């Protein structure tokens, strides 16, 4: 059998469109839901009774989505195959009293979300996006995707020490973006502007979850365009791959042996402890209700969970050519070398030997190469939703992903081949 072409440019093009259309977790899940609906999935409300019929369904809650496909004839104890990911990225988020300014400049008060590379937000053209809540309790997505805000860096003439001592940013004083001129800063100006932009009546918005984003679109990069630069690769790359894999498993013709699931959570970047985070009850509730809707008992639920496997898909670190000493000397994942398997014996990642075997089998079936990542012993290791999922639900979990550079920057970098390779491996995992 000949090896399939490694580079699926159409997939990467589609990823770039998904990134550009998803400046907030709320936009990401809305775009995921639209794609699932086109594949025949339908949304179910958590407040409704669920039936046990086969087919694809999804639940939306804030910036999270859980979608699953029940094959024809699935028994109540049929196990799940889960792709886990997260929808949020580190950025700057609007405070409850956003209107501020000084010395003739009008500014927007922002709070630091997660652990962004602060310098990457300087001197960029920034838009504003998120969710508006109206007086009647409904929500409206908003996306000002044009240059609206900017965090101006101090000129070197006024900070000569930056060349010798490096850039030092105070999170409170130095990250507040400007968006206009004037001394007459008035409370409510920003929200009134967003109401007008969105066609909402003045004073109708009573709540908001807003964040800034770079308006520079994703783009291919490099002499041969073998790289792709874009925002929110951590972790919308995995969300996009998960949606593509789930729809492929549900529409591929042959019914999968297990129930394929996509769980894309919010709030991973600040600990996952929310009703839409991986440490909340959302995934467990959906899986249990699926078992019970098919006439299952608690015994069926226990049997299903015991045989379930989750791939926690999140971006990881490619070897950096300028900082190779920061990586483990024998583990140097390279971009376009295939997805990575993440290992940490202190359970910062959930992978163990049996999990590695599951991942290796999926990659072998998909004819996809994979690499291993482990942190340098002298460096602290990050973590993912993987250990949380394993501990909270008793589900065998494996941490995998795509290796990138510039993680947590406003603009990150990956190999143009790797997103498609990840998706092929995920399809094989769900269909096995």
XYZ file of C-alpha atoms in Angstrom:
432
model
C 0.000 0.000 0.000
C 1.432 3.378 -0.977
C 1.746 6.031 1.701
C -0.897 8.784 1.361
C 0.247 12.334 0.696
C 1.403 13.960 3.925
C 0.306 17.513 3.197
C -3.430 18.137 3.063
C -3.374 21.802 2.064
C -7.166 21.938 1.952
C -7.301 20.944 5.615
C -4.794 23.623 6.615
C -6.639 26.224 4.537
C -9.819 25.276 6.395
C -8.020 25.521 9.740
C -6.911 29.042 8.868
C -10.516 30.001 8.090
C -11.656 28.474 11.394
C -9.013 30.416 13.349
C -9.930 33.703 11.690
C -13.643 33.169 12.393
C -13.083 32.185 16.051
C -11.634 35.144 17.996
C -13.250 33.949 21.255
C -14.288 30.600 22.777
C -17.921 31.535 22.105
C -17.232 31.996 18.398
C -15.211 28.771 18.309
C -18.068 26.633 19.656
C -20.592 28.383 17.423
C -18.452 27.597 14.369
C -17.942 24.008 15.555
C -21.701 23.614 16.028
C -22.377 24.941 12.518
C -20.012 22.377 11.028
C -21.564 19.574 13.057
C -25.070 20.555 11.980
C -23.994 20.384 8.329
C -22.838 16.819 9.039
C -26.264 15.871 10.438
C -25.731 16.474 14.157
C -28.424 18.278 16.102
C -28.258 20.343 19.256
C -29.964 19.071 22.398
C -30.777 21.205 25.427
C -29.547 20.112 28.825
C -32.956 21.026 30.255
C -34.800 18.590 27.938
C -35.265 14.844 28.302
C -32.901 12.934 26.028
C -33.949 10.019 23.860
C -31.846 6.968 23.158
C -31.970 6.990 19.370
C -28.829 6.755 17.278
C -27.195 9.665 15.476
C -25.151 12.762 16.214
C -25.902 15.292 18.949
C -24.161 18.136 20.708
C -24.547 20.290 23.793
C -23.442 23.928 23.971
C -22.641 25.587 27.268
C -20.925 28.976 27.130
C -17.522 28.502 25.536
C -17.688 24.688 25.646
C -19.177 22.042 23.382
C -19.605 18.288 23.814
C -20.643 16.353 20.705
C -21.146 12.612 20.227
C -22.382 10.094 17.679
C -24.355 7.005 18.737
C -23.942 4.192 16.164
C -26.863 2.032 15.129
C -27.444 -0.732 17.683
C -25.105 0.687 20.325
C -25.629 -1.074 23.652
C -25.979 0.905 26.911
C -22.508 -0.279 27.985
C -20.826 0.641 24.668
C -17.623 2.535 25.545
C -16.689 6.012 24.353
C -13.720 7.217 22.357
C -13.146 10.841 23.328
C -11.135 13.667 21.807
C -10.563 16.339 24.453
C -9.448 19.888 23.691
C -9.955 23.452 24.897
C -11.353 26.578 23.264
C -9.656 29.363 25.254
C -6.313 31.068 24.682
C -4.274 33.499 26.811
C -5.160 37.106 26.021
C -6.362 40.452 27.401
C -9.967 40.586 28.611
C -12.199 43.578 29.270
C -12.865 44.545 32.886
C -16.331 45.245 34.381
C -15.685 49.012 34.212
C -13.932 49.232 30.866
C -13.898 52.972 30.182
C -10.696 54.647 31.281
C -7.949 56.922 29.977
C -5.405 59.589 30.808
C -3.627 62.598 29.302
C -5.985 62.935 26.363
C -6.024 59.239 25.486
C -9.129 57.074 25.711
C -8.338 53.536 26.854
C -10.023 50.224 27.648
C -9.332 48.599 31.019
C -8.242 44.994 30.562
C -7.306 42.066 32.793
C -4.681 39.426 31.958
C -6.248 36.041 31.127
C -4.073 32.960 31.509
C -0.348 33.227 30.877
C 0.178 35.209 27.670
C 3.529 36.361 26.335
C 2.773 39.978 27.180
C 5.263 41.495 24.752
C 3.481 39.789 21.842
C 0.468 42.049 22.381
C 2.443 45.267 21.986
C 2.115 47.429 18.872
C -0.409 45.135 17.209
C -3.650 46.154 15.564
C -6.271 44.606 17.826
C -9.959 43.879 17.462
C -12.526 43.107 20.134
C -14.769 40.047 20.326
C -16.821 37.932 22.688
C -20.322 37.609 24.077
C -22.894 40.232 25.049
C -25.752 39.376 27.426
C -28.987 41.313 26.998
C -31.662 42.320 29.503
C -33.884 39.405 28.504
C -31.092 36.907 29.263
C -30.254 36.106 25.644
C -26.713 36.390 24.329
C -25.269 37.876 21.170
C -21.842 37.272 19.676
C -19.859 40.347 18.726
C -16.699 40.600 16.634
C -15.084 43.922 15.770
C -12.518 42.444 13.409
C -10.736 45.614 12.383
C -7.996 47.764 13.963
C -9.737 49.207 17.013
C -7.223 48.958 19.854
C -3.471 49.097 20.333
C -1.098 48.637 23.268
C 1.716 51.064 22.399
C 5.228 50.221 23.549
C 7.365 52.891 25.138
C 9.945 54.335 22.731
C 13.516 53.220 23.365
C 14.516 56.878 23.782
C 12.456 56.945 26.987
C 13.701 53.569 28.281
C 17.356 53.083 27.388
C 17.616 50.184 29.852
C 15.492 47.971 27.628
C 18.544 47.170 25.488
C 20.674 46.028 28.434
C 18.131 44.784 30.978
C 15.322 43.570 28.739
C 11.684 44.614 28.481
C 9.856 44.799 31.793
C 6.076 45.147 31.686
C 3.803 45.908 34.620
C 0.573 44.013 34.029
C -1.563 46.771 35.528
C 0.084 49.896 34.103
C 1.549 48.909 30.746
C -1.056 46.691 29.050
C -4.081 49.017 28.841
C -4.853 49.555 25.125
C -5.779 52.891 23.595
C -8.791 53.267 21.314
C -9.162 56.966 20.765
C -8.585 60.536 21.887
C -10.420 62.723 24.358
C -10.481 63.925 27.933
C -14.190 63.243 28.458
C -14.073 59.551 29.383
C -17.626 58.467 30.168
C -18.801 55.224 31.754
C -20.662 53.111 29.222
C -18.950 54.420 26.087
C -17.397 51.102 25.052
C -20.573 49.080 25.541
C -22.627 51.741 23.762
C -20.197 51.497 20.850
C -20.604 47.710 20.734
C -24.402 48.017 20.927
C -24.367 50.349 17.936
C -21.992 48.077 15.992
C -24.204 45.044 16.705
C -27.563 46.678 16.033
C -28.613 46.376 19.678
C -30.703 49.043 21.379
C -28.915 51.459 23.696
C -28.835 50.149 27.256
C -29.900 46.593 26.334
C -26.512 45.039 27.158
C -26.211 44.243 30.853
C -23.340 41.753 30.817
C -20.300 41.003 28.693
C -17.399 38.599 28.219
C -15.045 40.429 25.870
C -11.444 39.941 24.803
C -8.980 41.470 22.370
C -7.492 39.685 19.368
C -4.952 40.391 16.662
C -6.690 41.223 13.388
C -3.773 39.962 11.279
C -5.105 36.885 9.475
C -3.435 33.453 9.538
C -0.902 32.936 6.753
C 1.498 30.449 5.243
C 5.120 31.278 5.971
C 8.537 30.230 4.697
C 10.332 29.824 1.408
C 8.153 26.886 0.444
C 5.160 27.835 2.601
C 5.828 24.803 4.780
C 4.889 26.739 7.937
C 1.669 28.365 9.122
C 1.432 31.346 11.464
C -1.761 32.332 13.177
C -3.545 33.181 16.413
C -5.003 30.734 18.950
C -3.305 27.608 17.585
C -3.249 26.706 21.287
C -5.743 25.172 21.169
C -8.170 25.797 18.329
C -5.923 23.669 16.121
C -7.058 20.675 18.194
C -10.701 21.805 18.285
C -10.750 22.067 14.505
C -9.093 18.662 14.141
C -11.564 17.142 16.617
C -14.582 18.473 14.720
C -13.178 17.180 11.428
C -12.429 13.762 12.933
C -15.834 13.406 14.590
C -17.749 14.329 11.443
C -15.588 11.906 9.425
C -16.260 9.073 11.891
C -20.000 9.801 11.841
C -20.342 10.060 8.063
C -17.725 7.584 6.855
C -20.145 4.787 6.060
C -19.041 2.064 8.489
C -20.464 2.452 11.974
C -17.725 2.897 14.614
C -17.432 0.217 17.293
C -17.369 2.764 20.125
C -19.239 6.056 20.571
C -17.011 8.864 19.240
C -17.046 12.064 21.308
C -15.573 15.547 21.048
C -15.287 17.519 24.299
C -13.931 21.043 23.834
C -13.761 22.879 27.161
C -13.272 26.494 28.196
C -10.945 27.845 30.916
C -8.044 25.424 30.470
C -5.607 28.322 30.562
C -6.592 29.249 34.119
C -7.130 25.856 35.718
C -10.311 24.355 34.193
C -12.348 24.894 37.368
C -15.663 26.145 36.013
C -18.963 24.741 34.803
C -17.531 24.789 31.264
C -14.040 23.586 32.197
C -12.616 20.076 32.160
C -12.680 19.998 35.965
C -16.430 20.654 35.942
C -19.317 18.204 35.550
C -20.122 18.792 31.878
C -18.441 15.788 30.237
C -19.411 13.281 32.914
C -23.011 14.459 32.841
C -23.265 14.123 29.065
C -21.709 10.644 28.998
C -23.910 9.377 31.825
C -27.074 10.755 30.274
C -26.164 9.095 26.995
C -25.872 5.732 28.778
C -29.138 6.201 30.664
C -30.988 7.462 27.572
C -30.238 4.101 25.929
C -31.837 2.287 28.850
C -28.611 1.707 30.735
C -28.060 1.266 34.458
C -25.284 2.421 36.753
C -23.620 -0.928 36.024
C -23.722 -0.118 32.299
C -22.254 3.294 33.011
C -19.392 1.727 34.980
C -18.694 -0.789 32.207
C -18.727 1.916 29.533
C -16.363 4.213 31.455
C -13.979 1.355 32.247
C -13.459 0.664 28.535
C -13.382 4.319 27.453
C -10.248 6.046 26.160
C -9.666 9.802 25.817
C -7.052 11.537 23.693
C -6.321 14.910 25.292
C -5.171 16.938 22.288
C -3.266 20.148 22.968
C -0.333 21.898 21.367
C 3.176 21.163 22.637
C 6.670 22.515 22.191
C 8.693 22.018 19.023
C 12.449 22.253 19.470
C 13.433 25.927 19.257
C 16.543 26.553 17.125
C 17.642 29.496 19.291
C 16.985 27.816 22.645
C 17.669 24.120 22.062
C 19.235 23.833 25.533
C 15.771 24.397 27.067
C 14.569 21.082 25.643
C 15.362 17.533 26.691
C 18.541 16.616 24.775
C 17.114 13.347 23.406
C 13.561 14.560 22.646
C 13.458 17.242 19.961
C 10.019 17.272 18.285
C 10.143 19.002 14.913
C 7.384 20.748 13.010
C 5.980 18.674 10.142
C 7.364 15.586 11.856
C 3.900 14.403 12.832
C 1.886 14.854 16.045
C 3.519 14.367 19.435
C 2.900 12.020 22.339
C 3.375 13.883 25.642
C 4.880 12.035 28.598
C 5.571 13.148 32.170
C 6.050 10.580 34.933
C 4.808 13.068 37.543
C 1.379 13.067 35.878
C 1.500 16.549 34.414
C 0.447 14.562 31.360
C -1.787 11.490 31.650
C 0.066 9.223 29.216
C 1.307 5.819 30.376
C 2.601 2.786 28.497
C -0.829 1.369 27.702
C -1.956 4.763 26.469
C 1.089 4.993 24.244
C 0.044 1.692 22.659
C -3.428 3.088 21.872
C -1.897 6.152 20.217
C 0.689 4.123 18.312
C -2.044 1.870 16.931
C -4.081 4.838 15.717
C -1.059 6.431 14.030
C -0.076 3.115 12.428
C -3.578 2.633 11.062
C -3.601 6.190 9.684
C -0.026 5.865 8.352
C 0.948 8.940 10.340
C 4.375 9.336 11.984
C 4.472 10.545 15.572
C 7.096 11.972 17.920
C 7.576 11.900 21.683
C 7.845 14.933 23.948
C 9.215 15.032 27.465
C 10.369 18.123 29.363
C 13.945 18.892 30.274
C 14.388 17.671 33.865
C 15.591 21.121 34.895
C 12.482 22.864 33.532
C 8.957 22.803 35.008
C 6.470 20.879 32.894
C 3.161 22.338 31.776
C -0.066 20.407 31.983
C -3.347 19.869 30.124
C -6.906 18.684 30.620
C -5.560 15.125 30.375
C -4.776 14.443 34.066
C -7.986 16.229 35.081
C -10.090 14.042 32.770
C -8.396 10.869 33.942
C -8.794 11.659 37.642
C -12.320 13.104 37.511
C -13.932 10.376 35.399
C -11.670 7.351 35.865
C -11.053 7.284 32.124
C -7.802 6.124 30.545
C -6.347 9.263 28.978
C -3.442 9.912 26.624
C -1.890 13.352 26.020
C -1.057 14.157 22.409
C -0.992 17.204 20.135
C 0.930 19.206 17.552
C 4.351 20.751 18.176
C 4.481 24.524 17.724
C 6.706 27.527 18.423
C 5.732 30.768 20.199
C 3.165 29.090 22.442
C 0.994 31.641 24.291
C 1.992 34.407 21.903
C -0.667 36.491 20.205
C 0.552 34.749 17.052
C 1.906 31.197 17.076
C 3.695 29.011 14.517
C 3.225 25.393 13.406
C 4.140 23.172 10.487
C 1.606 23.368 7.672
C 1.482 19.553 7.391
C 0.926 18.716 11.047
C -2.760 19.740 11.444
C -3.812 17.317 8.724
C -1.621 14.549 10.126
C -3.172 15.003 13.566
C -6.668 14.797 12.102
C -5.914 11.585 10.231
C -4.681 9.975 13.463
C -7.764 11.183 15.338
C -10.088 9.708 12.710
C -8.317 6.361 13.020
C -8.635 6.525 16.822
C -12.381 7.204 16.686
C -13.064 4.545 14.058
C -10.972 1.768 15.662
